[in-house]
XYZ file of C-alpha atoms in Angstrom:
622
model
C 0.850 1.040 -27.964
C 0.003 0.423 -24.142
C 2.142 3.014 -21.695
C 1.276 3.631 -18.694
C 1.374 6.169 -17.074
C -0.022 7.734 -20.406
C 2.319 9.968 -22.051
C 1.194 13.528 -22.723
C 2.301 12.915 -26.824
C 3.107 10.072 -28.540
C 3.886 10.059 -32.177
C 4.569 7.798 -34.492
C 6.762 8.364 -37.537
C 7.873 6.800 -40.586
C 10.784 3.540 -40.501
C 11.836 1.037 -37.321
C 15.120 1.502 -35.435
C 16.185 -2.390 -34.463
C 18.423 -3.345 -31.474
C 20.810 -5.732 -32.362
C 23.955 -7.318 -31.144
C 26.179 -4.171 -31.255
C 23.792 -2.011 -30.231
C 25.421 0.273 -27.667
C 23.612 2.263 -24.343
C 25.390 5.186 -24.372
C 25.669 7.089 -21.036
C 26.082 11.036 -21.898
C 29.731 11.856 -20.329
C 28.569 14.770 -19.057
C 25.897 13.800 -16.942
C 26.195 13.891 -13.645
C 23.425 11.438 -12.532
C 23.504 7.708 -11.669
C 23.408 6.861 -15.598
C 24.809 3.396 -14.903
C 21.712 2.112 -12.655
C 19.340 3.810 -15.572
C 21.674 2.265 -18.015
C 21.177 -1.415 -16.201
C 17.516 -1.190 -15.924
C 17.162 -0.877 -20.112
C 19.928 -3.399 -20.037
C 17.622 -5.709 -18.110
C 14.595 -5.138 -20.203
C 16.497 -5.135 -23.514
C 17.680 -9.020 -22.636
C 14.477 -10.084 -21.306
C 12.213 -9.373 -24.040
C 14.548 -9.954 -27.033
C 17.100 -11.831 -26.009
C 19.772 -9.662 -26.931
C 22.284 -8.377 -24.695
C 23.306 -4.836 -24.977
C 26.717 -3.522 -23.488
C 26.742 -0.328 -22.134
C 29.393 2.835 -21.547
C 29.322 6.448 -20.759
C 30.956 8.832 -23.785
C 29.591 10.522 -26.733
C 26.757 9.827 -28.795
C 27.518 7.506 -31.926
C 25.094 6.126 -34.682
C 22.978 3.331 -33.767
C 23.381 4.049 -30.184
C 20.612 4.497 -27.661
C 21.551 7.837 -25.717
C 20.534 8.747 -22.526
C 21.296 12.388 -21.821
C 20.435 14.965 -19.666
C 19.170 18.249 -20.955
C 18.168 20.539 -17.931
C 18.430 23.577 -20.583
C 15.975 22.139 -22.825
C 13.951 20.174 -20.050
C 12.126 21.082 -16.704
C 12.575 18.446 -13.750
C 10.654 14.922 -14.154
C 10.102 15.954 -17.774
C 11.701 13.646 -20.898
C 11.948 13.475 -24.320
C 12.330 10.228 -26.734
C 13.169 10.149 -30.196
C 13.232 6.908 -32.292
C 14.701 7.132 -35.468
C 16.094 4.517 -37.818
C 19.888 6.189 -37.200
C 19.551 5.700 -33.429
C 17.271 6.085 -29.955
C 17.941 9.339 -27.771
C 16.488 9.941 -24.586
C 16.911 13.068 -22.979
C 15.448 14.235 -19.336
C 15.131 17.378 -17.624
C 17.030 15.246 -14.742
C 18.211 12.180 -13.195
C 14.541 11.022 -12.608
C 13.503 12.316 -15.897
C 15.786 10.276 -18.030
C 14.854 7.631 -15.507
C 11.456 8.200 -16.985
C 12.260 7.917 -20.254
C 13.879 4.370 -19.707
C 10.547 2.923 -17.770
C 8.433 4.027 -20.639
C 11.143 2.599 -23.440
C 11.378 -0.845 -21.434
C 7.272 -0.662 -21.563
C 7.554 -0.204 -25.508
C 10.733 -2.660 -25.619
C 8.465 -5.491 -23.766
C 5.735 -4.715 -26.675
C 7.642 -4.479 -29.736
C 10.672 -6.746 -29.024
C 14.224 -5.361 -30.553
C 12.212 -3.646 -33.597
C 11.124 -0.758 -32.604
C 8.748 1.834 -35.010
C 10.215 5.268 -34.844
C 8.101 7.806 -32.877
C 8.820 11.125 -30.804
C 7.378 11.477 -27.167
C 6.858 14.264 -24.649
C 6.111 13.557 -21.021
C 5.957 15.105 -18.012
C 3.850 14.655 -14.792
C 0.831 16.894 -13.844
C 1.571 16.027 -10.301
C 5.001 16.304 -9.084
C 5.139 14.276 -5.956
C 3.214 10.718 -6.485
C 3.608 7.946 -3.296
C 2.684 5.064 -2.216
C 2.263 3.972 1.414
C 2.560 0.460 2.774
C 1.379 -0.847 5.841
C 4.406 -2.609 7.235
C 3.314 -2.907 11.025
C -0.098 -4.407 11.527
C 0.471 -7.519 10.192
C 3.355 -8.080 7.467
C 6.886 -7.197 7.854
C 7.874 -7.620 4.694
C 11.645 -8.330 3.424
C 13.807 -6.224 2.860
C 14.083 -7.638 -0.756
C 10.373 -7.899 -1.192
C 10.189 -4.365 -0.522
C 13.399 -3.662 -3.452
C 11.223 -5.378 -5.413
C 8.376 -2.909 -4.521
C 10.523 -0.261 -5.288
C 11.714 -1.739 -8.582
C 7.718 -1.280 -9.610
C 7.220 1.924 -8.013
C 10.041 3.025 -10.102
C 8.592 1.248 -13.218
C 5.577 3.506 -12.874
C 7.180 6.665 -12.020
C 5.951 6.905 -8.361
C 8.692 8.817 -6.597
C 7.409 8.636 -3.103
C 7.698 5.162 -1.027
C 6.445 5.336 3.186
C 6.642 2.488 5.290
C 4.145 2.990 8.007
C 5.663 1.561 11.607
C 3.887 1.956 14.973
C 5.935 -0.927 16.610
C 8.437 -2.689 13.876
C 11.327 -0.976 13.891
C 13.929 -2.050 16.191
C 14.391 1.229 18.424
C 17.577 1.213 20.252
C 16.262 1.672 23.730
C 12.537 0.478 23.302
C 13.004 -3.069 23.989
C 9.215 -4.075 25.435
C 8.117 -2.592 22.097
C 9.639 -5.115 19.614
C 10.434 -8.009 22.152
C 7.766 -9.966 20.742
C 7.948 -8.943 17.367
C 10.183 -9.610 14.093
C 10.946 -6.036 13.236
C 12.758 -3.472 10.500
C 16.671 -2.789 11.337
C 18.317 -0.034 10.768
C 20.294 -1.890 8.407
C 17.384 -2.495 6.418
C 16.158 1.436 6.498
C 19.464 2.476 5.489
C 19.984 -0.365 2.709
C 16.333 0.452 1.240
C 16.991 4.459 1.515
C 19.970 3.518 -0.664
C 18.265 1.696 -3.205
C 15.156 3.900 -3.703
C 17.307 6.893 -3.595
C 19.524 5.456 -6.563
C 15.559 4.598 -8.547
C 14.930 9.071 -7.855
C 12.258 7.392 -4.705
C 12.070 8.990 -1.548
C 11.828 6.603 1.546
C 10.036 8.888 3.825
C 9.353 7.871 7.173
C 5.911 7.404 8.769
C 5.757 7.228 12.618
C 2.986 6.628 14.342
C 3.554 9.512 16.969
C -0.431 10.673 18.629
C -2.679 8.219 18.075
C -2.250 4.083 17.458
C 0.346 3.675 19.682
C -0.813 0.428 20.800
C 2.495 -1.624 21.833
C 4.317 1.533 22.945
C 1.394 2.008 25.864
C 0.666 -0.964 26.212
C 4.061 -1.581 27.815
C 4.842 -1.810 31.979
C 7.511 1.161 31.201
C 5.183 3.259 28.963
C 1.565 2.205 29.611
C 0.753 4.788 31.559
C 1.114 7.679 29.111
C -1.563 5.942 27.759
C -4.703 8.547 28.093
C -6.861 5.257 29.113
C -5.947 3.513 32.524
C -4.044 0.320 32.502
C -3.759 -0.783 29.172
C -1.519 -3.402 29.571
C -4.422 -5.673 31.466
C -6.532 -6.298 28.066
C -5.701 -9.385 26.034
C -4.775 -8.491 22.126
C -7.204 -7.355 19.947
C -7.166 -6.437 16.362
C -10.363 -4.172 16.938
C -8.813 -3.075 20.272
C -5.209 -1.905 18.391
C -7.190 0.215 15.775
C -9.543 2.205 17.989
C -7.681 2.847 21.424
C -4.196 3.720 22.311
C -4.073 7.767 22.011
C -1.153 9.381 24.035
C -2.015 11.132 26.992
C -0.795 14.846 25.779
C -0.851 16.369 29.076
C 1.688 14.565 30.508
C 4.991 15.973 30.821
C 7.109 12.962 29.667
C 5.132 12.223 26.273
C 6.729 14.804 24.541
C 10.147 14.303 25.023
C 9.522 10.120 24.344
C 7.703 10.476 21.091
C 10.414 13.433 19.957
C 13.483 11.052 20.851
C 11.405 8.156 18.656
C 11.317 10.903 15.593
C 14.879 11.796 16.336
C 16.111 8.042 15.950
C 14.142 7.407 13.441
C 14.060 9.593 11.211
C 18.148 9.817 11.373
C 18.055 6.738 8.937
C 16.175 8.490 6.001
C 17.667 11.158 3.785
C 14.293 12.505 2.343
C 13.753 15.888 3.861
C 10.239 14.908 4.754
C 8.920 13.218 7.485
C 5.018 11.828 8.271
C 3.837 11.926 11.806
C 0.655 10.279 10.703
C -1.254 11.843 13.927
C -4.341 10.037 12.769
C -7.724 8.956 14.396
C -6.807 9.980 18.125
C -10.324 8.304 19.184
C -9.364 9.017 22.995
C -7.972 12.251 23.040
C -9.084 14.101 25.939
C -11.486 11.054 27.225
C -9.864 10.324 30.501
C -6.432 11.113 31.892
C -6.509 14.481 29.982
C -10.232 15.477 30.370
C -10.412 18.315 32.578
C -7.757 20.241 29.993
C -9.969 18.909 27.384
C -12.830 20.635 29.225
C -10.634 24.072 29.866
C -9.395 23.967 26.583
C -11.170 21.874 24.070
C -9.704 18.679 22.638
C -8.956 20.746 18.945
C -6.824 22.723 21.221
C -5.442 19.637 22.686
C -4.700 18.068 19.220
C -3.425 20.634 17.351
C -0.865 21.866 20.259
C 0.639 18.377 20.309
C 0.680 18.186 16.554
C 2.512 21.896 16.603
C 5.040 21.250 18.873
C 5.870 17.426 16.647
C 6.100 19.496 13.758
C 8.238 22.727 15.257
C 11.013 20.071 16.544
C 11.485 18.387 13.064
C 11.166 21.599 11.360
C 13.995 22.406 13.665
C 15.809 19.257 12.470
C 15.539 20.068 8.655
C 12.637 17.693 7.946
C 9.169 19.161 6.537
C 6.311 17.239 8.198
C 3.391 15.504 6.529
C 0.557 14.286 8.960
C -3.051 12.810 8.304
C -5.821 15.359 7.910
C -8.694 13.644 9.861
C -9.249 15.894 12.917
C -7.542 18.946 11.490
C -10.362 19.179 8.713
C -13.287 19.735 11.109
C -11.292 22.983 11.917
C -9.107 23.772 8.730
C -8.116 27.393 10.198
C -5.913 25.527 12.688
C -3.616 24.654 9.952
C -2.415 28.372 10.217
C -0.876 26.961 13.365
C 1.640 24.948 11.598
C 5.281 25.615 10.256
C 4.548 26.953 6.664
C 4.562 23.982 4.403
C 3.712 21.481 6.663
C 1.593 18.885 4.300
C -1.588 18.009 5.247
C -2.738 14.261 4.125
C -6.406 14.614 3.223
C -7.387 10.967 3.209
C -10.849 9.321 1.686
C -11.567 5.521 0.547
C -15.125 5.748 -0.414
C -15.558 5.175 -4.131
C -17.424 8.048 -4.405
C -15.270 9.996 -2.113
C -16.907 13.572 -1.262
C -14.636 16.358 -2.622
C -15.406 18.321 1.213
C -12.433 17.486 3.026
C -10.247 18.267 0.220
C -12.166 21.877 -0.297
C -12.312 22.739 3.324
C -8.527 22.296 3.546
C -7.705 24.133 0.235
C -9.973 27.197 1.584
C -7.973 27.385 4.243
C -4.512 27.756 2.990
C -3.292 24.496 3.454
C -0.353 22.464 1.325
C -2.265 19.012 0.617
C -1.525 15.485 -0.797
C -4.534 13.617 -1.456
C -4.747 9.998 -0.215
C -6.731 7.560 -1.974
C -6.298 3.660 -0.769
C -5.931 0.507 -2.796
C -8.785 -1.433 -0.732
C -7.080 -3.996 0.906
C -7.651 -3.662 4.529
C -10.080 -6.456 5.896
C -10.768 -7.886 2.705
C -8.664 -11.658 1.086
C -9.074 -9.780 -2.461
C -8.522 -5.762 -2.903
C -11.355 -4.255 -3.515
C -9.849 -3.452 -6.882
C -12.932 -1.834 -8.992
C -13.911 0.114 -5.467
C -10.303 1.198 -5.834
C -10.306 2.553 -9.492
C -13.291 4.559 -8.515
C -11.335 6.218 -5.311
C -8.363 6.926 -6.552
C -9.743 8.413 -10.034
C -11.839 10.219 -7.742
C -9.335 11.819 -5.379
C -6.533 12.043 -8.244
C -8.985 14.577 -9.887
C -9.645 16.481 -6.628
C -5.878 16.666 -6.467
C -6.056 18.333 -9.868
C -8.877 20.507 -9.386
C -7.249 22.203 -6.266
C -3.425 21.923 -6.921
C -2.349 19.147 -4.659
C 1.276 19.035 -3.963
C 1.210 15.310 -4.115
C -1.017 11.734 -4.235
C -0.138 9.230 -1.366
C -2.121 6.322 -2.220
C -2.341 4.008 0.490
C -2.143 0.587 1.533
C -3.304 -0.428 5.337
C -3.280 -3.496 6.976
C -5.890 -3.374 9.195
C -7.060 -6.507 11.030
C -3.769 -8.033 10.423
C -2.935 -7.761 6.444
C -4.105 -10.927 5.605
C -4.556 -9.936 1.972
C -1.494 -10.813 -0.275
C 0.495 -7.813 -1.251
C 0.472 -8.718 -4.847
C -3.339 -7.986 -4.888
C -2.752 -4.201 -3.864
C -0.657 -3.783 -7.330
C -3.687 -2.809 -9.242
C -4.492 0.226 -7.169
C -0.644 0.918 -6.737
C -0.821 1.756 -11.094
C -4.476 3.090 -10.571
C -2.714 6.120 -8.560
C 0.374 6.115 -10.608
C -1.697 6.624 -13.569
C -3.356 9.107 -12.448
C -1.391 10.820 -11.140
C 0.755 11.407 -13.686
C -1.447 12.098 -16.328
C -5.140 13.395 -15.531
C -6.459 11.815 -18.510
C -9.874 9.488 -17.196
C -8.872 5.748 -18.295
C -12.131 4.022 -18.234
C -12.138 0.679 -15.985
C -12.182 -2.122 -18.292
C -9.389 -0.042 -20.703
C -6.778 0.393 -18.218
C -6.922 -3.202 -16.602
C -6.336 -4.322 -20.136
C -3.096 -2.116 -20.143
C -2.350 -3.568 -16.546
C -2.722 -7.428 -17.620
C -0.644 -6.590 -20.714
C 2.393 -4.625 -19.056
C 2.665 -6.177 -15.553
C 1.739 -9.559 -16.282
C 2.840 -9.708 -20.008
C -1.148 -11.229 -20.339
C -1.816 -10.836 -23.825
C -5.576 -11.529 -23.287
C -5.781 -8.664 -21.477
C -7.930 -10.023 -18.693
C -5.794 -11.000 -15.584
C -7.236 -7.869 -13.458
C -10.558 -8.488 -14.013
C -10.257 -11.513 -12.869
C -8.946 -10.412 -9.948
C -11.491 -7.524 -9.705
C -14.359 -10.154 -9.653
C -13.317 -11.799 -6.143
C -14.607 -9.614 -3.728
C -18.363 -9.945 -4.742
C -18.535 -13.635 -3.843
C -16.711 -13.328 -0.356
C -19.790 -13.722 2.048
C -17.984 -14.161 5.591
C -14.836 -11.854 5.153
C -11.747 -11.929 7.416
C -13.412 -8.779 9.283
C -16.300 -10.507 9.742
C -14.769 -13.586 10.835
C -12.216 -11.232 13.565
C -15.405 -9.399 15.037
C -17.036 -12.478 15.606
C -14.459 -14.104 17.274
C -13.514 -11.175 19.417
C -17.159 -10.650 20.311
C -17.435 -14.377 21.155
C -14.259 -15.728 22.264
C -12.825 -12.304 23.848
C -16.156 -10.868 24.673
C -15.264 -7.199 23.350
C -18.315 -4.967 22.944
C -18.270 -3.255 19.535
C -20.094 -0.103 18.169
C -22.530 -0.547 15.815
C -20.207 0.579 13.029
C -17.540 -1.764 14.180
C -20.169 -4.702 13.920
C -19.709 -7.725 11.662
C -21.635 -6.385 7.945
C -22.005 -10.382 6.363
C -25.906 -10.753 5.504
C -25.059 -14.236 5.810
C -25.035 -14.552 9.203
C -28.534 -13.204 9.471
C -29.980 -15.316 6.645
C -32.019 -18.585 7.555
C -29.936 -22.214 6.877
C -31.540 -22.510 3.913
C -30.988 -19.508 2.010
C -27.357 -19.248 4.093
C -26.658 -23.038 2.310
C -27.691 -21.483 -1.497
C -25.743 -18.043 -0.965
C -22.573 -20.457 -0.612
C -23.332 -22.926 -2.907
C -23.572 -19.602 -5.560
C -20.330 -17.853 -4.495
C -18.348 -21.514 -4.292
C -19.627 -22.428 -7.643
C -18.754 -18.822 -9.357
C -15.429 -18.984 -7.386
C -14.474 -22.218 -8.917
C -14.881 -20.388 -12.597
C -13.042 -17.513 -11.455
C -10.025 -19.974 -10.503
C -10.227 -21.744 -13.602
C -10.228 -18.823 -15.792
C -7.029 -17.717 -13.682
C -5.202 -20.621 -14.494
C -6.478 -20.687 -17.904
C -4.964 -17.368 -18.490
C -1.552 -18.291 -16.581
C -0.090 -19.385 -20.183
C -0.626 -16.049 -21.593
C 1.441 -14.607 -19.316
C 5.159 -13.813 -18.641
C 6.727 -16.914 -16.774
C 8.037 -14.613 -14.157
C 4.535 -13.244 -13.707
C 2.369 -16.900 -13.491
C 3.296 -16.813 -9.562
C 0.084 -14.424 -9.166
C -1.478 -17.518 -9.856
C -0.350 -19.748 -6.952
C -1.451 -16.653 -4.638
C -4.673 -16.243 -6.194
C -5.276 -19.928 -5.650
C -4.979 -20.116 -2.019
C -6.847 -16.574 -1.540
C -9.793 -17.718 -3.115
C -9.912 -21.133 -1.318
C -9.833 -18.506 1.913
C -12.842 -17.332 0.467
C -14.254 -20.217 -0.247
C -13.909 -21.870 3.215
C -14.624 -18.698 5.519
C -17.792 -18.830 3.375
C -18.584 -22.107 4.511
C -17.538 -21.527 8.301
C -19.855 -18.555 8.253
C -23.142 -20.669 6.991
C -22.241 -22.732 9.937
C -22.630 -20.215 12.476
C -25.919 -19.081 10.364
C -27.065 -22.702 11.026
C -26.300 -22.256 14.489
C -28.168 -19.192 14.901
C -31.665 -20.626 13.293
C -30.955 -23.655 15.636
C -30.081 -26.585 12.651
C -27.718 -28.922 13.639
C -24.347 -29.211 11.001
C -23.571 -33.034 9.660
C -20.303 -33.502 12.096
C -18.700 -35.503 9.224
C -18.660 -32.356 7.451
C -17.588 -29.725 9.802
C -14.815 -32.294 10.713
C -13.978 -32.298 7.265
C -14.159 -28.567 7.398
C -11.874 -28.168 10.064
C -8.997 -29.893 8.683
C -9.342 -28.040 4.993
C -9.233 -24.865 6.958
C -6.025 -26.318 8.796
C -4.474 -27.319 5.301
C -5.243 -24.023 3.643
C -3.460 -22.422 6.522
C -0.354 -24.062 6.284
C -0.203 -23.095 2.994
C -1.242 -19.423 3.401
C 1.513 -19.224 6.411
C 4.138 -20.873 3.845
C 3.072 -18.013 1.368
C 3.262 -15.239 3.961
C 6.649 -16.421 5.082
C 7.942 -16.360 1.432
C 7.806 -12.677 1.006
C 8.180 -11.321 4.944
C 8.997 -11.958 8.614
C 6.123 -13.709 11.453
C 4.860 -10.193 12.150
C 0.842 -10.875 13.285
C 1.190 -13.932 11.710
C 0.542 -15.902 15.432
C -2.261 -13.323 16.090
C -3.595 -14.701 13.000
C -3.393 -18.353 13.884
C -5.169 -17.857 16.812
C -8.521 -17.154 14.964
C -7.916 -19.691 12.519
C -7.311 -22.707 15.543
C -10.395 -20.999 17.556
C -12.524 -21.670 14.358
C -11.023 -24.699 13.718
C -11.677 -26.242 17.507
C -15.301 -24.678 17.481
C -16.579 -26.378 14.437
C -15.147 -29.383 15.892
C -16.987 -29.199 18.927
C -20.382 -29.456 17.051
């Protein structure tokens, strides 16, 4: 049997228990929780993978029934119990979220087994109490409002309990109109309506607010642009590199306070989580210009962690406990002692072998930590999905080693969140996983489990699949950005912000074979895809149409890259051909645009086009 999370004991026993046509879902009288929505999600499940449809009603437990009870005497919080026995199914939860729980894991067996089910007893509880995810929904996608119920409809099916939507510009602030004007952004209708729905799955929608650092639109504005600590902000054209690494608030002046405290206010009014994440991440320009003679009185950790304090003593003050990214803090972990007790520190890594110091340094000195792993999206078409496993195993076990209060695992959209969202759902059950249940999974194992139970792919090979992308995309979308920006926009980049693709500084000849490689082990990679498709659930095979226009993105930005290596070694391109070019990247646009407007709103979807038609026009002007 393939659960995942892992339960802590599964046993089998003797006998089946079958579901048939008058089975009943009992819903224990007494309990107090939303039984009916836990009630409707077995329902679901039940119908879908036997065809049987199972009425449901809240009284007293009857034989043949399947009982869901609550059992807080006999049960801690999060933690369930399931017994399957030929005379009837019981589940029973330490709480709402427990029996909750206890469902997710039966609907995993029910999708297995069909409506005969063997009899077996488990225990299961988390090692890790708090387990998140984080989405990127500003720097590129705004996704639906029913794209992101469906999220939390899988969040829930894995027993992740936290859900952030990170926002520096895409929520529709009451009085902030130069902020949004230009952009297609979250409601408060939608906040509330989502708050609602996760709440009734046992999620909490906490906010994340961009509030110190990577405030690009807010100071980039004619009302706000000078808090900005960098002079005139507002005179640059856009650029992706430019949004990531500029744009700290000037601290030092007296009206940035009392803006970014009214944005928290308004905000965070819409959520009913007690917690709240000021983010308060890579603040490259603290202290650089407007603000550099206090940096020089004071020091810029002064600077940082005063701002941060006085963020975190005003939401204190309005009942929220405050999360914020650990970044700066962890080259001085005593300032933590600074902070309202319990204030969470994010302690965030994405290497695959992610160093453990961060995580110690913070530990040693006293502070309340979730780890943050990341699903390796950010820049890429494809997740990084084996580069993932390796992270979040690797942080998920830090968490463990030093008590973590929680796993955030995180999805960013850097450079515009080009990559499909349906790619990041690997790494989303990576950290669920393990998070829940310390137990190592080894690679290959537990992307069998995924292809199985979120694709219904009885071969067992859907993920790895997936996984085998990334290797074979020579001139990525990062690539591709820093080279127009350096060329078209003429930014000046650090040597760590450079363009990494080795084919760009390989000769025509071995540029031309590096393609021809990754196009033809591409072209197996799609058809093993689609082979696999009719293994799958129906409702699942639309991972295929994504996949299929992702990997032609890799395919062609391959091929626009060896054109610029041409360029570079002096060898002319065939025009025919990069005319031809042209208009297949054209096509495959229109159909990545109809894909990204399927799921979500414009967002950075023009900033987007306007690489894509600057590549497009170049090649055509060979």
């Amino acid at each position: 049997m393939k659960l995942l999370p892992k339960p802590k004991k599964y046993e089998k026993k003797q006998g089946f228990y079958e579901i048939s046509w008058n089975t009943i879902l009992t819903i224990d009288r007494n309990m107090q929780e939303n039984g009916t929505t836990y009630a409707a999600v077995l329902q679901k499940a039940i119908q879908v993978y036997t065809g049987i449809t199972c009425a449901f009603l809240k009284g007293t437990k009857r034989a043949g029934d399947i009982f869901l009870t609550v059992e807080s005497e006999n049960y801690s919080p999060q933690e369930y119990h399931i017994e399957i026995t030929p005379e009837g199914l019981t589940i029973a939860g330490g709480d709402g979220a427990a029996v909750l729980y206890g469902v997710q894991t039966l609907c995993q067996i029910v999708m297995q087994c069909g409506s005969v089910l063997a009899c077996a007893e488990i225990d299961d509880a988390p090692d890790i109490l708090n387990r998140g995810y984080f989405l990127d929904e500003t720097r590129g996608r705004v996704l639906s409002l029913p794209y992101l119920k469906g999220i939390a409809d899988r969040l829930s099916r894995y027993k992740i309990n936290e859900f952030q939507l990170y926002v520096e510009h895409t929520y529709l602030f009451r009085d902030l109109t130069e902020l949004w004007r230009d952009e297609t952004p979250l409601t408060a209708e939608d906040i509330l309506e989502l708050d609602a729905y996760c709440r009734s799955l046992h999620i909490a929608l906490v906010p994340a607010l961009a509030s110190f650092g990577h405030l690009y639109k807010l100071l980039s504005t004619r009302s706000y642009g000078d808090l900005c600590e960098r002079s005139h902000p507002w005179d640059a054209d856009f650029s992706f590199n430019d949004r990531m690494a500029q744009h700290t608030i000037d601290t030092t002046d007296e009206r940035a306070l009392p803006l970014i405290k009214s944005m928290l206010a308004e905000y965070g009014a819409l959520f009913t989580s007690e917690k709240f994440n000021i983010c308060a991440d890579e603040t490259f320009d603290l202290g650089c210009e407007k603000s550099r003679g206090t940096a020089e009185r004071i020091g810029k950790d002064q600077m940082y962690i005063g701002h941060v304090k006085e963020l975190c003593d005003f939401l204190h003050g309005c009942g929220k406990r405050v999360q914020f990214f650990g970044d700066i803090i962890c080259r001085r972990p005593e300032l933590i002692a600074r902070l309202p007790q319990g204030t969470i520190c994010l302690t965030w890594g994405y290497a695959p072998n992610q160093s453990v110091d961060a995580c110690h340094a913070m530990a040693q000195a006293g502070a309340v930590q979730y780890l943050c792993p990341g699903v390796g999206g950010w820049n890429q078409w494809m997740n990084l999905i084996k580069d993932s496993y390796s992270n979040i195993l690797k942080m998920c076990g830090y968490a463990h080693q030093y008590r973590a209060e929680g796993i955030l695992n995180t999805d960013w959209g850097d450079f515009g969140h080009v990559n499909h969202p349906a790619f990041s759902v690997p790494g989303m059950i990576y950290g669920a996983a393990f998070s829940w249940n310390q137990e190592e999974i080894a690679f290959d194992e537990i992307n069998r489990q995924i292809s199985l139970l979120e694709y219904g792919d009885t071969t067992g090979t859907t993920v790895d699949i997936l996984a085998k992308v990334p290797e074979h995309s020579l001139f990525g979308w990062r690539d591709a950005v820093v080279y127009y920006e350096k060329t078209a926009k003429k930014r000046v980049f650090k040597a760590e912000e450079e363009e990494t693709s080795s084919l760009l500084s390989a000769d025509a000849a071995t540029a031309d074979r590096m393609v021809e490689q990754a196009d033809k082990a591409l072209r197996e990679i799609v058809i093993q895809l689609k082979q696999t498709t009719v293994f799958m659930d129906t409702q699942a095979r639309a991972i295929a149409g994504v996949f299929d226009v992702t990997t032609e993105a890799v395919r062609i930005w391959n091929e626009v890259g060896a054109v610029i290596a041409r360029e570079k070694q002096g060898a002319m391109p065939d025009p025919e051909q990069i005319y031809a070019l042209a208009g297949r990247l054209e096509r495959w646009f229109m159909a990545f645009k109809a894909q990204w407007r399927s799921i979500g709103r414009e967002g950075d979807l023009h900033h987007i086009a306007e690489i894509v038609f600057w590549y497009a026009d170049r090649l055509r002007c060979k």
